[in-house]
Coordinates of C-alpha atoms (C1' of nucleotides) in Angstrom, one line a residue:
Chain R
M1 CA 97.7 164.1 62.7
A2 CA 97.4 161.6 65.5
T3 CA 97.0 162.9 69.0
G4 CA 100.3 162.1 70.6
R5 CA 102.8 163.8 68.5
T6 CA 102.8 162.8 65.0
H7 CA 103.9 164.8 62.1
R8 CA 107.1 165.5 64.1
P9 CA 107.3 169.2 64.7
A10 CA 111.0 168.4 64.5
T11 CA 110.8 169.6 60.9
R12 CA 113.3 170.1 58.2
S13 CA 114.8 166.7 58.9
R14 CA 118.2 167.0 57.3
G15 CA 117.4 170.2 55.6
I16 CA 114.8 168.8 53.2
P17 CA 111.5 170.5 53.9
E18 CA 108.6 168.2 54.5
A19 CA 106.7 169.6 51.5
T20 CA 109.6 168.7 49.3
V21 CA 109.8 165.2 50.7
A22 CA 106.1 164.8 49.9
R23 CA 106.7 165.6 46.3
L24 CA 109.8 163.4 45.7
P25 CA 107.7 160.3 45.1
L26 CA 105.8 162.2 42.5
Y27 CA 109.0 163.1 40.7
L28 CA 110.3 159.6 41.1
R29 CA 107.3 158.2 39.4
A30 CA 107.5 160.6 36.5
L31 CA 111.2 159.9 36.2
T32 CA 110.7 156.2 36.2
A33 CA 108.2 156.5 33.4
L34 CA 110.7 158.5 31.4
S35 CA 113.4 156.0 32.2
E36 CA 111.3 153.2 30.8
R37 CA 110.9 155.1 27.6
S38 CA 114.7 155.5 27.6
V39 CA 114.5 159.2 27.7
P40 CA 118.0 160.3 28.7
T41 CA 117.4 163.8 30.1
V42 CA 114.6 166.1 31.0
S43 CA 114.3 169.8 31.7
S44 CA 112.7 171.1 34.8
E45 CA 109.8 172.3 32.7
E46 CA 109.1 168.9 31.2
L47 CA 109.5 167.0 34.4
A48 CA 107.4 169.5 36.3
A49 CA 104.6 169.1 33.7
A50 CA 104.8 165.3 34.1
A51 CA 104.6 165.5 37.8
G52 CA 101.9 168.1 37.9
V53 CA 103.8 170.9 39.6
N54 CA 105.4 174.1 38.4
S55 CA 109.0 174.2 37.3
A56 CA 110.2 176.7 39.8
K57 CA 109.0 174.5 42.6
L58 CA 110.6 171.5 41.1
R59 CA 113.9 173.2 40.8
K60 CA 113.8 174.5 44.3
D61 CA 112.9 171.0 45.5
F62 CA 115.9 169.5 43.7
S63 CA 118.2 172.2 45.0
Y64 CA 117.7 170.8 48.4
L65 CA 119.0 167.5 47.2
G66 CA 122.1 169.0 45.6
S67 CA 123.0 170.2 42.2
Y68 CA 122.1 167.3 40.0
G69 CA 121.2 169.2 36.8
T70 CA 123.2 170.5 33.9
R71 CA 122.6 174.1 32.9
G72 CA 121.5 174.5 29.4
V73 CA 120.5 170.8 29.3
G74 CA 118.4 169.5 32.2
Y75 CA 118.6 166.5 34.4
D76 CA 120.0 163.1 33.7
V77 CA 117.0 160.8 34.2
E78 CA 118.8 157.7 35.5
Y79 CA 120.9 159.7 37.8
L80 CA 118.0 161.5 39.3
V81 CA 116.0 158.3 39.7
Y82 CA 118.9 157.0 41.7
Q83 CA 119.4 160.1 43.8
I84 CA 115.8 160.4 44.7
S85 CA 115.4 156.8 45.4
R86 CA 118.4 157.0 47.7
E87 CA 117.1 160.1 49.4
L88 CA 113.7 158.4 50.0
G89 CA 115.4 155.3 51.4
L90 CA 114.2 153.1 48.6
T91 CA 117.6 151.6 47.8
Q92 CA 116.9 149.2 50.6
D93 CA 113.6 147.4 50.7
W94 CA 111.2 147.8 53.6
P95 CA 109.3 144.9 54.9
V96 CA 105.7 146.0 55.6
V97 CA 102.9 144.2 57.5
I98 CA 99.3 144.8 56.7
V99 CA 96.9 144.4 59.6
G100 CA 93.2 143.9 58.9
I101 CA 92.6 141.8 55.8
G102 CA 89.1 142.9 54.9
N103 CA 88.2 144.3 51.5
L104 CA 90.6 147.1 51.8
G105 CA 93.4 145.1 53.3
A106 CA 93.1 142.6 50.5
A107 CA 93.2 145.4 48.0
L108 CA 96.3 146.8 49.5
A109 CA 97.9 143.4 49.6
G110 CA 97.3 143.0 45.9
Y111 CA 98.5 146.5 45.0
G112 CA 101.3 146.3 42.5
G113 CA 103.0 149.5 43.5
F114 CA 103.8 147.7 46.7
A115 CA 106.1 145.0 45.6
S116 CA 108.1 147.4 43.5
R117 CA 109.3 150.7 44.8
G118 CA 111.2 149.3 47.7
F119 CA 108.4 147.7 49.7
R120 CA 107.7 144.1 50.4
V121 CA 104.7 142.7 52.0
A122 CA 106.2 140.7 54.8
A123 CA 102.9 139.5 56.3
L124 CA 99.2 139.9 56.3
I125 CA 97.6 139.8 59.7
D126 CA 94.0 139.4 60.7
A127 CA 92.2 138.7 63.9
D128 CA 89.6 136.4 62.3
P129 CA 90.6 132.8 62.8
A130 CA 88.7 131.9 59.7
M131 CA 91.1 133.9 57.7
T132 CA 94.2 132.4 59.1
G133 CA 96.2 130.4 56.5
K134 CA 94.0 131.6 53.7
P135 CA 96.1 133.1 50.9
V136 CA 95.3 136.6 49.9
A137 CA 97.2 137.9 46.9
G138 CA 99.4 134.9 47.2
I139 CA 100.3 135.5 50.8
P140 CA 98.9 133.4 53.6
V141 CA 97.1 135.4 56.3
Q142 CA 98.5 135.0 59.8
H143 CA 96.6 135.4 63.0
S144 CA 97.0 138.5 65.0
D145 CA 98.1 136.5 68.0
D146 CA 101.4 136.2 66.3
L147 CA 101.7 139.9 65.5
E148 CA 104.7 140.5 67.8
K149 CA 106.5 137.5 66.6
I150 CA 106.1 138.4 63.0
I151 CA 107.2 142.0 63.5
N152 CA 110.3 140.8 65.3
E153 CA 111.3 138.0 63.1
D154 CA 111.1 140.1 59.9
G155 CA 112.4 143.3 61.5
V156 CA 109.4 145.1 60.3
S157 CA 109.4 148.8 61.0
I158 CA 106.4 149.9 58.8
G159 CA 102.9 148.8 59.5
V160 CA 99.7 149.4 57.6
I161 CA 96.5 149.5 59.5
A162 CA 93.4 148.5 57.5
T163 CA 91.2 147.4 60.4
P164 CA 87.9 148.8 61.5
A165 CA 88.2 152.1 63.4
G166 CA 87.2 150.5 66.7
V167 CA 90.3 148.4 67.0
A168 CA 92.8 150.6 65.2
Q169 CA 94.3 152.1 68.3
Q170 CA 94.9 148.8 70.0
V171 CA 96.5 147.4 66.9
C172 CA 98.6 150.5 66.6
D173 CA 99.7 150.1 70.2
R174 CA 100.7 146.5 69.6
L175 CA 102.6 147.4 66.5
V176 CA 104.4 150.2 68.2
A177 CA 105.2 148.0 71.3
A178 CA 106.6 145.4 68.9
G179 CA 108.9 147.9 67.3
V180 CA 107.1 149.4 64.4
T181 CA 108.0 153.1 64.1
S182 CA 106.0 154.1 61.0
I183 CA 102.4 153.6 60.5
L184 CA 100.1 154.1 57.6
N185 CA 96.6 154.3 58.9
F186 CA 93.5 153.7 56.8
A187 CA 91.1 153.5 59.7
P188 CA 89.1 156.6 60.2
T189 CA 90.4 157.4 63.7
V190 CA 93.1 159.6 65.2
L191 CA 95.8 157.4 66.5
S192 CA 98.0 158.4 69.3
V193 CA 101.5 157.2 69.3
P194 CA 104.6 158.0 71.3
D195 CA 107.3 160.4 70.1
G196 CA 109.5 159.0 67.4
V197 CA 106.7 157.1 65.7
D198 CA 105.4 158.6 62.5
V199 CA 101.8 158.2 61.5
R200 CA 100.3 159.1 58.1
K201 CA 96.7 158.6 57.5
V202 CA 94.6 158.0 54.4
D203 CA 91.0 158.8 54.8
L204 CA 88.4 158.5 52.2
S205 CA 85.7 160.4 53.8
I206 CA 87.9 163.3 54.7
E207 CA 88.9 163.6 51.1
L208 CA 85.3 163.4 49.9
Q209 CA 84.3 166.1 52.4
I210 CA 87.0 168.4 51.2
L211 CA 85.7 167.9 47.7
A212 CA 82.2 168.5 48.8
F213 CA 83.3 171.8 50.3
H214 CA 84.6 173.0 47.0
E215 CA 81.8 171.5 45.1
Q216 CA 79.3 173.4 47.2
R217 CA 81.2 176.6 46.7
K218 CA 81.2 176.1 42.9
A219 CA 77.4 175.7 43.0
G220 CA 77.0 178.8 45.2
E221 CA 79.3 180.9 43.2
E222 CA 78.2 180.4 39.6
T223 CA 78.2 184.2 39.3
S224 CA 81.2 186.3 40.2
A225 CA 83.7 183.8 38.9
E226 CA 86.6 186.1 39.4
E227 CA 86.6 186.8 43.1
G228 CA 85.5 190.3 44.0
P229 CA 88.4 192.7 44.6
D230 CA 87.4 193.4 48.1
A231 CA 85.6 190.3 49.2
G232 CA 82.9 192.3 51.0
A233 CA 81.8 191.8 54.6
E234 CA 80.1 188.5 55.3
P235 CA 78.5 186.9 52.2
E236 CA 76.5 183.9 53.3
A237 CA 77.4 180.9 51.2
A238 CA 74.5 179.5 49.3
A239 CA 70.9 179.7 50.5
V240 CA 70.9 176.2 51.8
A241 CA 70.3 176.0 55.5
P242 CA 68.0 177.6 58.1
P243 CA 69.3 180.3 60.4
A244 CA 70.7 178.4 63.4
P245 CA 69.1 175.6 65.4
R246 CA 70.7 176.5 68.6
G247 CA 70.5 174.3 71.7
A248 CA 69.2 171.2 70.1
T249 CA 71.1 169.4 72.8
G250 CA 71.8 165.7 72.5
S251 CA 69.3 163.4 70.9
T252 CA 70.7 162.4 67.6
G253 CA 71.9 159.3 69.4
R254 CA 72.1 156.4 66.9
K255 CA 75.1 154.3 67.7
G256 CA 76.9 152.8 64.7
P257 CA 78.5 149.3 64.5
D258 CA 81.9 150.6 65.1
G259 CA 83.6 153.1 67.3
D260 CA 83.1 155.6 64.5
V261 CA 80.0 157.0 63.0
P262 CA 78.5 160.0 61.3
A263 CA 74.9 161.1 61.2
V264 CA 75.1 164.6 60.0
M265 CA 72.1 166.6 59.1
P266 CA 69.7 168.7 61.2
A267 CA 67.8 170.6 58.5
Chain C
M1 CA 98.3 167.7 42.0
A2 CA 97.2 167.0 38.5
T3 CA 98.8 168.7 35.7
G4 CA 96.2 171.0 34.4
R5 CA 95.3 173.2 37.2
T6 CA 94.1 171.4 40.2
H7 CA 94.4 172.6 43.7
R8 CA 92.9 175.8 42.5
P9 CA 95.4 178.6 43.0
A10 CA 92.3 180.6 43.5
T11 CA 92.8 180.1 47.2
R12 CA 91.0 181.4 50.2
S13 CA 87.7 180.5 48.7
R14 CA 85.2 182.4 50.9
G15 CA 87.8 183.3 53.4
I16 CA 88.3 179.9 54.9
P17 CA 91.9 178.8 54.3
E18 CA 92.5 175.6 52.6
A19 CA 94.4 174.2 55.6
T20 CA 91.4 174.8 57.8
V21 CA 89.0 173.2 55.3
A22 CA 91.2 170.1 55.4
R23 CA 90.8 169.9 59.2
L24 CA 87.0 170.5 59.4
P25 CA 86.3 166.8 58.6
L26 CA 88.5 165.9 61.5
Y27 CA 86.7 168.1 63.9
L28 CA 83.4 166.9 62.6
R29 CA 84.3 163.3 63.3
A30 CA 85.4 164.1 66.8
L31 CA 82.3 166.1 67.4
T32 CA 80.1 163.4 66.1
A33 CA 81.6 160.9 68.5
L34 CA 80.9 163.4 71.3
S35 CA 77.4 163.9 70.1
E36 CA 76.8 160.2 70.2
R37 CA 77.9 160.1 73.8
S38 CA 75.5 163.0 74.4
V39 CA 78.2 165.3 75.5
P40 CA 76.7 168.8 75.4
T41 CA 79.7 171.0 75.2
V42 CA 83.5 170.8 74.7
S43 CA 86.3 173.1 75.3
S44 CA 88.8 173.9 72.5
E45 CA 91.3 172.0 74.5
E46 CA 89.3 168.8 74.7
L47 CA 88.1 168.8 71.2
A48 CA 91.6 169.6 69.9
A49 CA 92.9 166.6 71.8
A50 CA 90.2 164.4 70.3
A51 CA 91.0 165.6 66.8
G52 CA 94.7 165.4 67.2
V53 CA 95.6 169.1 66.8
N54 CA 96.5 171.8 69.2
S55 CA 93.9 174.1 70.7
A56 CA 95.2 177.3 69.3
K57 CA 94.9 176.0 65.8
L58 CA 91.4 174.7 66.4
R59 CA 90.2 178.0 67.8
K60 CA 91.7 179.9 64.9
D61 CA 90.1 177.5 62.5
F62 CA 86.7 178.0 64.1
S63 CA 87.1 181.7 64.1
Y64 CA 87.0 181.5 60.3
L65 CA 83.5 180.0 60.6
G66 CA 82.2 182.6 63.0
S67 CA 81.9 182.9 66.8
Y68 CA 80.3 179.7 67.7
G69 CA 81.7 179.2 71.1
T70 CA 80.8 180.5 74.5
R71 CA 83.6 182.1 76.6
G72 CA 84.2 180.4 79.8
V73 CA 82.3 177.4 78.6
G74 CA 83.3 176.0 75.3
Y75 CA 81.4 174.9 72.2
D76 CA 77.9 173.5 71.9
V77 CA 78.5 170.1 70.3
E78 CA 75.3 169.8 68.3
Y79 CA 75.5 173.3 67.1
L80 CA 79.0 172.9 65.9
V81 CA 78.3 169.6 64.2
Y82 CA 75.6 171.4 62.3
Q83 CA 77.7 174.4 61.4
I84 CA 80.6 172.4 60.2
S85 CA 78.4 170.1 58.3
R86 CA 76.8 173.0 56.6
E87 CA 80.1 174.6 55.8
L88 CA 81.4 171.4 54.3
G89 CA 78.2 171.0 52.2
L90 CA 77.1 167.9 54.0
T91 CA 73.6 169.0 54.6
Q92 CA 72.8 167.9 51.1
D93 CA 73.8 164.5 50.0
W94 CA 76.2 164.0 47.2
P95 CA 75.7 161.2 44.7
V96 CA 79.1 159.6 44.0
V97 CA 80.1 157.2 41.3
I98 CA 83.0 154.8 41.7
V99 CA 84.7 153.7 38.5
G100 CA 86.8 150.6 38.5
I101 CA 85.4 147.8 40.7
G102 CA 88.5 145.8 41.4
N103 CA 89.6 145.0 44.9
L104 CA 89.9 148.6 45.8
G105 CA 86.7 149.7 44.2
A106 CA 84.9 147.0 46.0
A107 CA 86.4 148.0 49.2
L108 CA 85.4 151.6 48.7
A109 CA 81.9 150.6 47.7
G110 CA 81.5 148.8 51.0
Y111 CA 83.1 151.5 53.0
G112 CA 80.6 152.5 55.7
G113 CA 81.7 156.1 56.1
F114 CA 80.4 156.6 52.6
A115 CA 76.7 156.1 53.1
S116 CA 76.8 158.3 56.1
R117 CA 78.4 161.7 56.1
G118 CA 76.4 163.1 53.2
F119 CA 77.6 160.8 50.4
R120 CA 75.6 158.2 48.5
V121 CA 77.1 155.7 46.1
A122 CA 75.0 156.4 43.1
A123 CA 76.6 153.8 40.9
L124 CA 79.5 151.4 40.5
I125 CA 81.0 151.3 37.1
D126 CA 83.4 148.9 35.5
A127 CA 84.7 148.2 32.0
D128 CA 84.6 144.4 32.4
P129 CA 81.4 143.0 30.9
A130 CA 81.7 140.0 33.2
M131 CA 81.2 142.4 36.1
T132 CA 78.1 144.0 34.7
G133 CA 75.0 143.3 36.8
K134 CA 77.0 141.6 39.5
P135 CA 76.2 143.2 42.9
V136 CA 79.0 144.6 44.9
A137 CA 78.2 145.8 48.4
G138 CA 74.6 145.4 47.4
I139 CA 74.9 147.6 44.4
P140 CA 74.8 146.2 40.9
V141 CA 77.8 147.1 38.8
Q142 CA 77.1 148.9 35.6
H143 CA 79.1 148.9 32.4
S144 CA 81.2 151.8 31.6
D145 CA 79.5 152.3 28.2
D146 CA 76.7 153.8 30.2
L147 CA 79.0 156.1 32.2
E148 CA 77.7 159.3 30.6
K149 CA 74.1 158.3 31.0
I150 CA 74.5 157.4 34.6
I151 CA 76.3 160.7 35.5
N152 CA 73.6 162.7 33.8
E153 CA 70.6 160.9 35.2
D154 CA 71.8 161.0 38.7
G155 CA 73.3 164.5 38.5
V156 CA 76.5 163.2 39.8
S157 CA 79.2 165.7 40.4
I158 CA 81.8 163.7 42.3
G159 CA 83.6 160.7 40.8
V160 CA 86.0 158.3 42.4
I161 CA 88.6 156.6 40.2
A162 CA 89.8 153.3 41.3
T163 CA 90.9 151.9 38.0
P164 CA 94.4 150.8 36.9
A165 CA 96.7 153.8 36.2
G166 CA 96.7 153.1 32.5
V167 CA 93.1 154.1 32.0
A168 CA 92.7 156.6 34.7
Q169 CA 93.1 159.6 32.5
Q170 CA 90.6 158.5 29.9
V171 CA 88.1 157.7 32.6
C172 CA 88.8 161.1 34.1
D173 CA 88.2 162.8 30.8
R174 CA 84.9 161.0 30.3
L175 CA 83.7 161.9 33.8
V176 CA 84.6 165.5 33.3
A177 CA 83.0 165.6 29.9
A178 CA 79.9 164.1 31.4
G179 CA 79.7 166.9 34.0
V180 CA 81.7 165.6 37.0
T181 CA 83.6 168.5 38.6
S182 CA 85.3 166.8 41.6
I183 CA 87.4 163.7 41.4
L184 CA 89.0 161.5 44.0
N185 CA 91.8 159.6 42.3
F186 CA 93.2 156.4 43.7
A187 CA 95.1 155.5 40.6
P188 CA 98.8 156.3 40.8
T189 CA 98.9 158.8 38.0
V190 CA 98.8 162.6 37.7
L191 CA 95.5 163.5 36.1
S192 CA 95.0 166.6 34.1
V193 CA 91.7 168.3 34.2
P194 CA 90.4 171.6 33.0
D195 CA 90.0 174.6 35.2
G196 CA 87.2 174.4 37.6
V197 CA 87.6 170.7 38.2
D198 CA 89.0 169.6 41.5
V199 CA 91.2 166.5 41.9
R200 CA 92.4 165.0 45.1
K201 CA 94.5 162.0 45.1
V202 CA 95.1 159.2 47.5
D203 CA 98.2 157.3 46.8
L204 CA 99.5 154.4 48.8
S205 CA 102.9 154.2 47.5
I206 CA 103.5 157.9 48.0
E207 CA 102.5 157.7 51.6
L208 CA 104.8 154.7 52.1
Q209 CA 107.7 156.4 50.5
I210 CA 107.3 159.4 52.7
L211 CA 107.3 157.1 55.7
A212 CA 110.4 155.4 54.4
F213 CA 112.1 158.7 54.1
H214 CA 111.6 159.4 57.8
E215 CA 112.3 155.8 58.7
Q216 CA 115.6 155.9 57.0
R217 CA 116.4 159.2 58.8
K218 CA 115.6 157.7 62.1
A219 CA 118.0 154.8 61.4
G220 CA 120.7 157.0 60.2
E221 CA 120.4 159.4 63.1
E222 CA 120.5 157.2 66.1
T223 CA 123.4 159.3 67.2
S224 CA 123.2 163.0 67.2
A225 CA 119.6 163.0 68.0
E226 CA 119.6 166.8 68.1
E227 CA 120.5 167.9 64.6
G228 CA 124.1 169.0 64.2
P229 CA 124.5 172.8 64.3
D230 CA 126.0 173.1 60.9
A231 CA 124.9 170.1 58.9
G232 CA 128.3 169.7 57.3
A233 CA 128.9 169.6 53.7
E234 CA 127.5 166.5 52.0
P235 CA 126.9 163.8 54.6
E236 CA 126.1 160.5 52.8
A237 CA 123.0 159.0 54.2
A238 CA 123.5 155.5 55.4
A239 CA 126.3 153.5 53.9
V240 CA 124.0 151.7 51.6
A241 CA 124.7 152.7 48.0
P242 CA 127.6 153.1 45.7
P243 CA 128.9 156.6 44.9
A244 CA 127.0 157.5 41.8
P245 CA 126.2 155.3 38.8
R246 CA 126.2 158.1 36.3
G247 CA 125.1 157.6 32.7
A248 CA 123.6 154.1 33.1
T249 CA 121.3 155.2 30.4
G250 CA 118.1 153.2 29.7
S251 CA 118.2 149.5 30.3
T252 CA 116.2 149.2 33.4
G253 CA 113.4 148.5 31.0
R254 CA 111.0 146.1 32.4
K255 CA 107.5 147.1 31.4
G256 CA 104.8 146.5 34.0
P257 CA 101.3 145.3 33.3
D258 CA 100.0 148.8 33.4
G259 CA 101.0 152.2 32.3
D260 CA 102.6 152.7 35.6
V261 CA 105.6 151.0 37.0
P262 CA 108.5 151.2 39.4
A263 CA 111.7 149.4 39.4
V264 CA 113.8 151.5 41.7
M265 CA 117.2 150.4 42.7
P266 CA 120.5 150.7 40.9
A267 CA 123.1 149.3 43.2
Chain D
dC1 C1' 87.7 182.9 86.8
dG2 C1' 87.8 180.1 82.5
dC3 C1' 87.8 179.9 78.0
dT4 C1' 87.1 181.9 73.5
dG5 C1' 88.4 184.9 69.8
dT6 C1' 92.1 187.3 67.6
dG7 C1' 95.8 190.6 66.7
dA8 C1' 100.6 190.1 66.0
dA9 C1' 104.9 187.5 65.4
dA10 C1' 107.1 183.6 63.7
dG11 C1' 107.7 180.0 60.5
dA12 C1' 106.9 177.2 56.1
dG13 C1' 106.2 177.0 51.6
dT14 C1' 105.7 179.1 47.0
dT15 C1' 106.7 182.1 43.3
dC16 C1' 109.5 185.5 41.1
dA17 C1' 113.1 186.8 38.4
dC18 C1' 117.7 186.6 37.2
dA19 C1' 122.7 185.7 37.6
dG20 C1' 125.7 182.6 35.7
dC21 C1' 127.3 178.0 34.1
dG22 C1' 127.8 174.7 30.3
Chain X
dC1 C1' 121.6 180.7 24.2
dG2 C1' 119.0 177.6 27.3
dC3 C1' 118.3 176.0 31.5
dT4 C1' 119.6 175.4 36.3
dG5 C1' 120.2 177.1 40.9
dT6 C1' 118.9 180.5 44.2
dG7 C1' 118.3 185.0 46.8
dA8 C1' 114.5 187.7 47.7
dA9 C1' 109.6 188.8 47.9
dC10 C1' 105.5 187.1 49.0
dT11 C1' 101.7 184.2 50.6
dC12 C1' 99.9 180.8 53.6
dT13 C1' 100.0 178.5 58.1
dT14 C1' 101.0 178.0 62.7
dT15 C1' 101.9 179.6 67.2
dC16 C1' 101.9 182.9 70.8
dA17 C1' 99.9 185.5 74.2
dC18 C1' 96.4 188.1 76.0
dA19 C1' 92.2 191.2 75.9
dG20 C1' 87.7 190.7 77.1
dC21 C1' 83.1 188.2 77.4
dG22 C1' 80.0 185.2 80.0

DNA sequence: CGCTGTGAAAGAGTTCACAGCG
DNA sequence: CGCTGTGAACTCTTTCACAGCG
């Protein structure tokens, strides 16, 4: 994601594949729940079920971390919680700033899973002077003029962008210039960042569109539940749209409030 | 994700790989922006840059949709917008319900990218009677007792869960029972659903943890930018934690307000 | 000539299946 | 005997590189 050079092509960081890293938080959550119930050990089968993956994958994932299990028995819950936490870097806590305290920013600020799990909301930042000083989720909002100062004083290296799309890139640039090297972007824009900076994005409309794709397919399928053995030549999806409105060059115009905007549908 | 059987192992739906489907919304957004600026055509190179991917990938992706480009020229923006929209199923609009109108639910309800891009917020649902009737983002909240009725009357097939983790599964079950077949889950839990139901999840703390992993690695690397050729035996990450607190069985207790909870750190 | 479309090669990630440890 | 750890097979994804159309 992100134009510049995001998901570091670098790759298998220290040997742990990216796909595995992405699942560690899942395992950690499941393990934490077990830990709370004072369950001492789990088998790969049980833990996999709790995390929603299959056991072979889980064992393979854990094998990248080391041999933390006991054959014939399973994994020691507490021990694994610790190992995964350490691997993820959660044994230290990370100060995080949230920029853009609108509805979403406020929701994020109040998100419980934040405080715990090794993260601490170091500051809430918004460009609206009317917000400055106003406490959100118990934390006073600071003005974006002080962004650099805040980042520096708290040694923040992770920033969350919850601003409108139109200003996301400039906020990003300032965060990066101030020393932030990891960004979680909620704005529906592609951010470009220099090498060495990681960006992850969370995008509601993308997720919905992916769901819509599958949803549409379900509706069109109905029959032939089991995919055909050969998958024929070129089965047109459902009978929804007209042949092909070629050359309807520019005219949909319609500028949205922000640097983003949709306007799909020809019909 | 999701225990049951989520990301359908089924796979290459109609021939379009999942990875490609996940990028179509990205292309669509970039194309829409171009369309608004009345740009008539784009090359794979330009569009790829705007979408934050490389051009070879983009061309390969488009090749699954058909041959919509013109050699020596590029792609017709309007035409591609239409083709991708159709492929994603956005030429029809999908009624969506949002369950759980807390901070996050409210933020989602007000999200602009919703109304556009083929989705329509059909209803906001919350279990708190005090919320019932209260308008959020211009839409009156309805009580969850009426969930089934709402789903049925509006023919909703996509549901968004923004409730606390503790009730997410039961909300999910009710949605599914009422006929919803696609779920976007914001609650930090693994949902299990029957076959045929798609679940996608958006999870703040998972994203942060992934960032923390890479962040930690950056800090630990510093030296040896280029990974060592052999990756030694068992290089302890940073010098942060003690050797290994084996068998510290149950005691971290500390029950959170919800069915979820963290509490990482041994030390 | 420029840019698409695509085979073929390379690389990641997943699944299988079983050796072998406790 | 049960369950982990893992080589090997397989599948999916990305990248390369270039033929060939407009």
